PDB file of C-alpha atoms and ligand atoms in Angstrom:
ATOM      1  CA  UNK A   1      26.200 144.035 129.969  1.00 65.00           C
ATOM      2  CA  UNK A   2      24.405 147.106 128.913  1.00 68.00           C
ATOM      3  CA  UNK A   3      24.813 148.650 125.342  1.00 64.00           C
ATOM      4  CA  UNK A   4      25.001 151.699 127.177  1.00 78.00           C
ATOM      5  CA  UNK A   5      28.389 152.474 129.309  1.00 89.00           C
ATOM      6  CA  UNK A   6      28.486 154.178 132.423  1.00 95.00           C
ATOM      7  CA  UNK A   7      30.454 156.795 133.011  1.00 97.00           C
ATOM      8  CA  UNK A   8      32.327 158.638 136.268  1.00 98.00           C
ATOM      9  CA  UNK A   9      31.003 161.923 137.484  1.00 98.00           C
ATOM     10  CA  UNK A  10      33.696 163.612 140.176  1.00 98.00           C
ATOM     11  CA  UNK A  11      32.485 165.676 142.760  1.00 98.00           C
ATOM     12  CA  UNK A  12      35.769 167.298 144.016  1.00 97.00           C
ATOM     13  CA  UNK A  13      36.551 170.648 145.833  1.00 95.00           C
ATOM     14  CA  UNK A  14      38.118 171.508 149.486  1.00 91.00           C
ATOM     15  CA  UNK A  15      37.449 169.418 152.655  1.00 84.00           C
ATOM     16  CA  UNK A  16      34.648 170.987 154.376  1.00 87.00           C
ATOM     17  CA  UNK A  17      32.608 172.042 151.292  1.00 93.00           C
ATOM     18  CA  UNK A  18      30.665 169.454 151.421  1.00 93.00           C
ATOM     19  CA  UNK A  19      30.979 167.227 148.945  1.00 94.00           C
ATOM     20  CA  UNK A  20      29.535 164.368 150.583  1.00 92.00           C
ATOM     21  CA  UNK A  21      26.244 166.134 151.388  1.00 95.00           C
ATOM     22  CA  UNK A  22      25.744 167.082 147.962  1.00 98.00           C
ATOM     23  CA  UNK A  23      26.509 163.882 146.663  1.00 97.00           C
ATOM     24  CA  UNK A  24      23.944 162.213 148.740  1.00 95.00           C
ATOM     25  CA  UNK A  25      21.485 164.664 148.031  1.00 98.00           C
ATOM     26  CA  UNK A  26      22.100 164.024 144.464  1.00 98.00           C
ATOM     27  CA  UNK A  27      21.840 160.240 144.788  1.00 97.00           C
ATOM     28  CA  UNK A  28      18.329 160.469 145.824  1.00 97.00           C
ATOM     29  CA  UNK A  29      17.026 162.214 142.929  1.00 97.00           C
ATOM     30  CA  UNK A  30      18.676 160.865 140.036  1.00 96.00           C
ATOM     31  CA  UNK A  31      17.667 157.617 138.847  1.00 93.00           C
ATOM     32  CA  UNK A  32      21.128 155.196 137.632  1.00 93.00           C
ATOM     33  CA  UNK A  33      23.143 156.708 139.303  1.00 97.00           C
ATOM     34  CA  UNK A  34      25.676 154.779 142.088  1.00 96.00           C
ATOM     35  CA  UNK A  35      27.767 156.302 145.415  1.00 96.00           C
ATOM     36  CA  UNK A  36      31.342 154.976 145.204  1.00 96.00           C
ATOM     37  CA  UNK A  37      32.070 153.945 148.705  1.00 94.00           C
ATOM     38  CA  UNK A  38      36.297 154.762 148.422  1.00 96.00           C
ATOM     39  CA  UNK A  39      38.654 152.794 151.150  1.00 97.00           C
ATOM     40  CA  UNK A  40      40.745 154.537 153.513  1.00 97.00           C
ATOM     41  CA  UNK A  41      43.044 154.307 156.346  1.00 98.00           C
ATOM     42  CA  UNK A  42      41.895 157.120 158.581  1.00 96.00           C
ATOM     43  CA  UNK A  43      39.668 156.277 161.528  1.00 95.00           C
ATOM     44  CA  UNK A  44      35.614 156.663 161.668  1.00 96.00           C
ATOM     45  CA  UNK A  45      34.572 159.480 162.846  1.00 91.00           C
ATOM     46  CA  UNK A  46      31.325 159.411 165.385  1.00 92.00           C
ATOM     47  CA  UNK A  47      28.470 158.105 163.233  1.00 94.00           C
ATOM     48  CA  UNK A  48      30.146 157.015 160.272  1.00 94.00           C
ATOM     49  CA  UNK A  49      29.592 153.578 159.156  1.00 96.00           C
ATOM     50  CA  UNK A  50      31.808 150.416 157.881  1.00 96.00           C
ATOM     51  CA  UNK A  51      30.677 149.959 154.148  1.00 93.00           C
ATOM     52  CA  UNK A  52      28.440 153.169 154.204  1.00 90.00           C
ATOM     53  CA  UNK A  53      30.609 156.276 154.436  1.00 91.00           C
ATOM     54  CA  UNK A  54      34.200 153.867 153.516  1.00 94.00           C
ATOM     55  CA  UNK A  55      35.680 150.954 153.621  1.00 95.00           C
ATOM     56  CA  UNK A  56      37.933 151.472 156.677  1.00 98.00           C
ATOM     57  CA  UNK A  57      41.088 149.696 156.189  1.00 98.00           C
ATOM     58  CA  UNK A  58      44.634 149.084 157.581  1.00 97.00           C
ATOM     59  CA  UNK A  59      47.615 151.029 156.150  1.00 97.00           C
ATOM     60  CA  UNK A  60      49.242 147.376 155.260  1.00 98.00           C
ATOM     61  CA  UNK A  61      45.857 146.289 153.405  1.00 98.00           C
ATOM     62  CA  UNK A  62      45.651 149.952 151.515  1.00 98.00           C
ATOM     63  CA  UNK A  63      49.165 149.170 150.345  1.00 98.00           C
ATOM     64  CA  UNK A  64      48.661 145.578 148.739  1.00 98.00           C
ATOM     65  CA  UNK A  65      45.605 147.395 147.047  1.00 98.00           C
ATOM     66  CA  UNK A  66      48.040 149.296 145.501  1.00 98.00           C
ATOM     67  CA  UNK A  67      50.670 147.195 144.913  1.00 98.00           C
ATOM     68  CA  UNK A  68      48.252 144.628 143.289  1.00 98.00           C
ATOM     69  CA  UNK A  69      46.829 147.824 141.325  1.00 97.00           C
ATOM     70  CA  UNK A  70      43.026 147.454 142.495  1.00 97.00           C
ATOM     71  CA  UNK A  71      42.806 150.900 142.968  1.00 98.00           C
ATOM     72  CA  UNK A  72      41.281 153.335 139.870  1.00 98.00           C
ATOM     73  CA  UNK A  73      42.829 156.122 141.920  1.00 98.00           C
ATOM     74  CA  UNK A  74      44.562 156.731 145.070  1.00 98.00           C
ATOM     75  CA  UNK A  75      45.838 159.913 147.103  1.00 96.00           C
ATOM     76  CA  UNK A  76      47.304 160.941 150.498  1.00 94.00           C
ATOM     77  CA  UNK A  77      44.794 163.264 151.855  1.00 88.00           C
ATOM     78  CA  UNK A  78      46.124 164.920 154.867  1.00 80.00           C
ATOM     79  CA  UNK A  79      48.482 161.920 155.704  1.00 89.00           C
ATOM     80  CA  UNK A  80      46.004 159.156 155.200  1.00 95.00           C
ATOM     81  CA  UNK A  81      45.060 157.063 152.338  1.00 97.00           C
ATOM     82  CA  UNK A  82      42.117 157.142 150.500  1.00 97.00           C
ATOM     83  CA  UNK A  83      41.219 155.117 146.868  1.00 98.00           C
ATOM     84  CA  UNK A  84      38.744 154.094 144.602  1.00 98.00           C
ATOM     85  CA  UNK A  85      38.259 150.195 143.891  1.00 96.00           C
ATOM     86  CA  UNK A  86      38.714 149.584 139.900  1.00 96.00           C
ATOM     87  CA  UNK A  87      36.658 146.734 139.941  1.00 94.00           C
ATOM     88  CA  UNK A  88      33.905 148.491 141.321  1.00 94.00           C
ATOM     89  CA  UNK A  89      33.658 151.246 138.569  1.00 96.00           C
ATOM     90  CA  UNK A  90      34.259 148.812 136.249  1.00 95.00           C
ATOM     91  CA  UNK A  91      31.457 146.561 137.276  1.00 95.00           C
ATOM     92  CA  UNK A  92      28.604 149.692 137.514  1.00 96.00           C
ATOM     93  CA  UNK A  93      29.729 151.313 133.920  1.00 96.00           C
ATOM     94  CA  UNK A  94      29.467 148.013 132.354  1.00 95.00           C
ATOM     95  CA  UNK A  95      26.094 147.506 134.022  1.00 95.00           C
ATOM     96  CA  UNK A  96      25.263 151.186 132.356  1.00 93.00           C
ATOM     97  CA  UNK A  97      24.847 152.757 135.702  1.00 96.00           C
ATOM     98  CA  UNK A  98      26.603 155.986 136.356  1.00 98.00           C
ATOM     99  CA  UNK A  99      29.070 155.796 139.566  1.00 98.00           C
ATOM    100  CA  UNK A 100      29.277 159.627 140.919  1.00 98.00           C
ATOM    101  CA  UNK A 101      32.966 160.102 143.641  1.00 98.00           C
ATOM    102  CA  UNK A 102      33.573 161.959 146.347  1.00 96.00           C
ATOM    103  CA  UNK A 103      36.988 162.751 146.030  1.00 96.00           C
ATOM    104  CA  UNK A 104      40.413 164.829 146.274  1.00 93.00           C
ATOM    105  CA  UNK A 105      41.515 166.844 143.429  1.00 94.00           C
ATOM    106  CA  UNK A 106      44.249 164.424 142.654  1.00 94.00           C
ATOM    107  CA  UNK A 107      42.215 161.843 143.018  1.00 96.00           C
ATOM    108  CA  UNK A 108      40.164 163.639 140.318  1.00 97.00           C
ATOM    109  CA  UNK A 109      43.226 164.263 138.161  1.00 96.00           C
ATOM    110  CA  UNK A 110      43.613 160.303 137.621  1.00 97.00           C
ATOM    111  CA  UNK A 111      40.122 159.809 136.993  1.00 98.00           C
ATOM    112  CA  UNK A 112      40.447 161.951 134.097  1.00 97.00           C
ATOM    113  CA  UNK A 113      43.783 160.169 132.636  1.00 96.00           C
ATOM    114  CA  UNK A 114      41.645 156.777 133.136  1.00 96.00           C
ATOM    115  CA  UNK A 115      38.607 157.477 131.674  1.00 96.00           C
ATOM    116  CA  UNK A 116      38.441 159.929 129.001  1.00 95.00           C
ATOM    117  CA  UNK A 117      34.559 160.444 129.263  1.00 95.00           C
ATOM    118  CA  UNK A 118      33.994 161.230 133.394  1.00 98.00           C
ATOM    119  CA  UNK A 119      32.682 164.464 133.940  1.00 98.00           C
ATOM    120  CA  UNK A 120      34.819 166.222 136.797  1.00 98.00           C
ATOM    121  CA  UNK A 121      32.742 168.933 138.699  1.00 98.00           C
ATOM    122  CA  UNK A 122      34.393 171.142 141.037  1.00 97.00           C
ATOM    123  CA  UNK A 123      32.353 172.111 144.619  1.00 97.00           C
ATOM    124  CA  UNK A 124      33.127 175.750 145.433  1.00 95.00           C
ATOM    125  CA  UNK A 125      32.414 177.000 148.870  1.00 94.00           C
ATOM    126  CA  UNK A 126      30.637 180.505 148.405  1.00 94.00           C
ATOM    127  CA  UNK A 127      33.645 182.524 150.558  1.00 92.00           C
ATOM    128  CA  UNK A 128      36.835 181.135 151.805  1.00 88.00           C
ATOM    129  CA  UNK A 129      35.212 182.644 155.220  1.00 90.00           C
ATOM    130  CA  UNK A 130      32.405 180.025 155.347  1.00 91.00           C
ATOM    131  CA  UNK A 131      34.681 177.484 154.334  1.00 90.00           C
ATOM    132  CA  UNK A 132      36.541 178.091 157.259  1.00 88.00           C
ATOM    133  CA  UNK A 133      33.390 178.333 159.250  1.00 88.00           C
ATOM    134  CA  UNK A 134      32.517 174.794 158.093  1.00 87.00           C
ATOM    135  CA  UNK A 135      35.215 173.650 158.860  1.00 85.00           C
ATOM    136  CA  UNK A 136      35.600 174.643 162.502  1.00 83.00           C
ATOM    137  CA  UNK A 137      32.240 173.479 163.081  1.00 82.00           C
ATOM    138  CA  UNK A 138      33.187 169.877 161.844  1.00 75.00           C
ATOM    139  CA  UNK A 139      36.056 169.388 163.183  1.00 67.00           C
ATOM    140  CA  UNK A 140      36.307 171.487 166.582  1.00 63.00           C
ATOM    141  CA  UNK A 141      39.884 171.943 165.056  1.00 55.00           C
ATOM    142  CA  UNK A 142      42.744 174.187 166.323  1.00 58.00           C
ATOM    143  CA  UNK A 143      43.415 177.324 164.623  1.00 60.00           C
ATOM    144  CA  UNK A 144      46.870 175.972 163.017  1.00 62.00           C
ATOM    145  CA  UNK A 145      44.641 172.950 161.147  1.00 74.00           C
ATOM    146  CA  UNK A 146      42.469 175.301 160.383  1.00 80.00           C
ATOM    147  CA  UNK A 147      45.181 177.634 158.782  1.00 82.00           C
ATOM    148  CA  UNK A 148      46.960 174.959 157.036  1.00 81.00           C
ATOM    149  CA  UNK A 149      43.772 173.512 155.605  1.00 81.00           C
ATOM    150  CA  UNK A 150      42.811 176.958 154.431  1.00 85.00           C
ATOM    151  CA  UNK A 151      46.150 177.490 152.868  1.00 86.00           C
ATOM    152  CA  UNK A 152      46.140 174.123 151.055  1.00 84.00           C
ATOM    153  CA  UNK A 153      42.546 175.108 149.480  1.00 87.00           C
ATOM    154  CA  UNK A 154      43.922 178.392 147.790  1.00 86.00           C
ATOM    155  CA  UNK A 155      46.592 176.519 146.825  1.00 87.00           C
ATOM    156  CA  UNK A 156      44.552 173.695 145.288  1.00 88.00           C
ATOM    157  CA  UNK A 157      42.561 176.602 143.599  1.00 86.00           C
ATOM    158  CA  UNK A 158      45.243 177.212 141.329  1.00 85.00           C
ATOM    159  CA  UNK A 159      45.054 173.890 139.661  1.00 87.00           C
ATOM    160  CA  UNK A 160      41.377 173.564 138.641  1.00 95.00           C
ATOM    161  CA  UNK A 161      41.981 173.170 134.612  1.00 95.00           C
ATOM    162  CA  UNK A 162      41.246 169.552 134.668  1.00 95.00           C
ATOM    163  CA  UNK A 163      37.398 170.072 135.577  1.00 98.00           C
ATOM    164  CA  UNK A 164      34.703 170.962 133.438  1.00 97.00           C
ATOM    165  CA  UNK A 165      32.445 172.452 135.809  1.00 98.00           C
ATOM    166  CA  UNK A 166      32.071 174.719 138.509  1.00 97.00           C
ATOM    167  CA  UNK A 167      29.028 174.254 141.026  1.00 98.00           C
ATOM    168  CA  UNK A 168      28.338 176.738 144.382  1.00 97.00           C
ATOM    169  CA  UNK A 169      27.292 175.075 147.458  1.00 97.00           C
ATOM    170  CA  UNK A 170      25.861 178.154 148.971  1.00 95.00           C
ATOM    171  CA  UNK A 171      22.356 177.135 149.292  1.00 97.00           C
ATOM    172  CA  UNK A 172      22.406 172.853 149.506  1.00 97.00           C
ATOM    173  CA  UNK A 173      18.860 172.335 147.334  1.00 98.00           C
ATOM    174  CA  UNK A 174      20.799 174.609 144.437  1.00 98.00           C
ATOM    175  CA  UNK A 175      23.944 172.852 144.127  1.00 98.00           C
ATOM    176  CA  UNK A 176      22.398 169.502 144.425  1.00 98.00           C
ATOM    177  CA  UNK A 177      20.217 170.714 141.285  1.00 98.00           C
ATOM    178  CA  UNK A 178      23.034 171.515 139.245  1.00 98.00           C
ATOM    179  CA  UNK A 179      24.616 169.279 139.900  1.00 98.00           C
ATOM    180  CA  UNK A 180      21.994 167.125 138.410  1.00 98.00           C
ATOM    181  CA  UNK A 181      21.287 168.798 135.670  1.00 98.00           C
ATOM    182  CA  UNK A 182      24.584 168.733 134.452  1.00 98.00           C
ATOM    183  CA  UNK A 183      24.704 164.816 134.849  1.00 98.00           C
ATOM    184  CA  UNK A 184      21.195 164.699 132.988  1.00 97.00           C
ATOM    185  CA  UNK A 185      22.463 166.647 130.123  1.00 97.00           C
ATOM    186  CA  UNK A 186      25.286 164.416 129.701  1.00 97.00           C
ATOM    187  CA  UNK A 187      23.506 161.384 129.547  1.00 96.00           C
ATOM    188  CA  UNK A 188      21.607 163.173 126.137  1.00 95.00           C
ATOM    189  CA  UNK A 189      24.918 163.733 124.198  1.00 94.00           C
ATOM    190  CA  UNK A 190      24.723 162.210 120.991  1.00 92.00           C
ATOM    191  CA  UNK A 191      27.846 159.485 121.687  1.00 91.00           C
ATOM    192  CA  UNK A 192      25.758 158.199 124.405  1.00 92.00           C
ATOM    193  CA  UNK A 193      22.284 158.163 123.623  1.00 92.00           C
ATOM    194  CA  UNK A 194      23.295 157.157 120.388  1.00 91.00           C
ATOM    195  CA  UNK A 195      23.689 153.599 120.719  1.00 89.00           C
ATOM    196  CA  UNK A 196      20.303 153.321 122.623  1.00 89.00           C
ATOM    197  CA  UNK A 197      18.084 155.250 120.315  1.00 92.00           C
ATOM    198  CA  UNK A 198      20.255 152.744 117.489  1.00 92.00           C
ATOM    199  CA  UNK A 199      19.099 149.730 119.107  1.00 91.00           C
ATOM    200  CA  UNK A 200      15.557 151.131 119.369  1.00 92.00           C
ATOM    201  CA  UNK A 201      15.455 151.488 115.280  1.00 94.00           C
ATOM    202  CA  UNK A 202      14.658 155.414 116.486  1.00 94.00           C
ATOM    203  CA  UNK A 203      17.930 156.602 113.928  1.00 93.00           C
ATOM    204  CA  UNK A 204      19.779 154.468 111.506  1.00 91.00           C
ATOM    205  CA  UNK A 205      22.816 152.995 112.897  1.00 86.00           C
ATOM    206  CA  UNK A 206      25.309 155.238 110.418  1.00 74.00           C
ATOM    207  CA  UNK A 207      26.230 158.712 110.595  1.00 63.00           C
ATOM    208  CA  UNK A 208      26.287 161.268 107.928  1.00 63.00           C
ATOM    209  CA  UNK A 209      26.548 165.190 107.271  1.00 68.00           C
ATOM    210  CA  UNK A 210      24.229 167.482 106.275  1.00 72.00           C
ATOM    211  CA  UNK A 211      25.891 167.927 102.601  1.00 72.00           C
ATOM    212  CA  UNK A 212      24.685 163.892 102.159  1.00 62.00           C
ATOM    213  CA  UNK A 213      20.997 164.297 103.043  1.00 59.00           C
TER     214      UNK A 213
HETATM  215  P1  5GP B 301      37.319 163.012 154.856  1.00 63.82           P
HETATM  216  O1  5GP B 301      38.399 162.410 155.680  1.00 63.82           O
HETATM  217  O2  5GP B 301      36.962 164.412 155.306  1.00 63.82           O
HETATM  218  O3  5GP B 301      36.130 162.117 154.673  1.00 63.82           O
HETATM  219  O4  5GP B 301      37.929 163.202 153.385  1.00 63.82           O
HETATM  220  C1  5GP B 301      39.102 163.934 153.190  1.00 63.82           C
HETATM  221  C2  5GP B 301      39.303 164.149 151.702  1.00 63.82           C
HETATM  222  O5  5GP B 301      39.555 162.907 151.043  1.00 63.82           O
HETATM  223  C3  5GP B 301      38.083 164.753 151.020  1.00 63.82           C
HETATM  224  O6  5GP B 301      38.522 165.815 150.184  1.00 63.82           O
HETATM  225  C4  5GP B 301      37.523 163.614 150.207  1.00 63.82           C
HETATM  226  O7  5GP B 301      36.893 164.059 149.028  1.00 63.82           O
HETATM  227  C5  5GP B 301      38.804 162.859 149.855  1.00 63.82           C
HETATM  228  N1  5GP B 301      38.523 161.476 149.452  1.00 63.82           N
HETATM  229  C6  5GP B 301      37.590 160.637 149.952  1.00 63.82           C
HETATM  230  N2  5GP B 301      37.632 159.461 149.316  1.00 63.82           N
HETATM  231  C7  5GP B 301      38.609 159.552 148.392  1.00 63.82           C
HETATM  232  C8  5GP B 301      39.129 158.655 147.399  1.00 63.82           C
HETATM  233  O8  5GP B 301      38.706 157.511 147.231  1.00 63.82           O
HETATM  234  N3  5GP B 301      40.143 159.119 146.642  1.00 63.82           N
HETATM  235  C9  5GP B 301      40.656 160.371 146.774  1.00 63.82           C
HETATM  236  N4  5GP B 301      41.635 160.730 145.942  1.00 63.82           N
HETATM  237  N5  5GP B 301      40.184 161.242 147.683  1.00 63.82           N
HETATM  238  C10 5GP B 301      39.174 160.837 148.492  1.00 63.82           C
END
């Protein structure tokens, strides 16, 4: 067990934003720092990969997940299931690896109730227009998806309080760097280099205020 904890960084915002690109990008440039792999019931699509992109499960297996409460989180997303293995988390933090999600916004909402420290980052598209673009592209969907999907993102857009940043995925090379800056700043706040820079005899291992010194 590290001395240093882990923490969750969520990488949520509409379907078709891509989150998942971002993340990945991400993942390759920051040292530490882990892909949850989430488990849901919806089917591969072409190319996607057992283990790689999810764990692609039954609806019956999804629900003993939840029953036996093995999930961290869990949402319907567009009438599938999709969670995010507790044990899993738990196991990276406690190595003192970060663990950055790719998930819904209520998927981010629990994440935050669970763990007071995760850093939830919200993935805007730069217009509602490209969005849509995006998305048609993706899924060669019909122009009612499209419309609903559309409507459920300005909907969603109304509840962002819960995250602490907003990031623009306009140009991919940009967003990926902030979104790793912001992770690299958080790993210097004092409550978590603290403990490390303790252990290295770097500062004494008590606090006090400037009136004391
Ligand atoms: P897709 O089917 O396009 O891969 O994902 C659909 C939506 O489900 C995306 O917004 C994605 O972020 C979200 N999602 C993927 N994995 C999880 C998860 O483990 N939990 C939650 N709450 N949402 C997820």
């Amino acid at each position: 067990m590290s001395c240093i904890k882990g923490i969750p960084i969520v990488v949520s915002g509409p379907s078709g934003v891509g989150k998942n690109t971002v993340v990945s990008q991400v993942i390759k440039i920051c040292p530490e720092l882990i892909h949850s792999i989430s488990m849901t019931t919806r089917s591969p699509r072409p190319g996607e990969k057992e283990g790689e992109n999810y764990f692609f499960v039954s609806k019956q297996h999804f629900e003993q997940a939840v029953q036996k409460h093995e999930l961290a989180e869990w949402a319907t997303v567009y009438e599938n299931y999709y969670g995010t293995l507790r044990s899993f988390l738990d196991e990276q933090f406690n190595k003192g690896l970060d663990v950055i999600l790719d998930i819904d916004i209520q998927g981010a909402a629990s994440i935050r109730s669970l763990y007071k420290n995760a850093i939830l980052i919200y993935l805007m598209p730069p217009s509602l227009e490209a969005l849509r673009e995006r998305l048609f592209s993706r899924e060669k969907g019909t122009g009612d998806d499209l419309d609903y999907r559309i409507e459920r993102v300005e909907q969603e857009m109304r509840y962002l309080d819960i995250f602490n940043y907003f990031v623009i995925n306009n140009i991919l090379e940009n967003a990926r760097d902030d979104v790793h800056s912001i992770i690299r700043a958080d790993r210097l706040r004092r409550d978590r280099i603290s403990p490390m820079l303790i252990s290295k005899g770097i500062i004494p291992g008590h606090t006090t205020t400037l009136d004391n010194v």
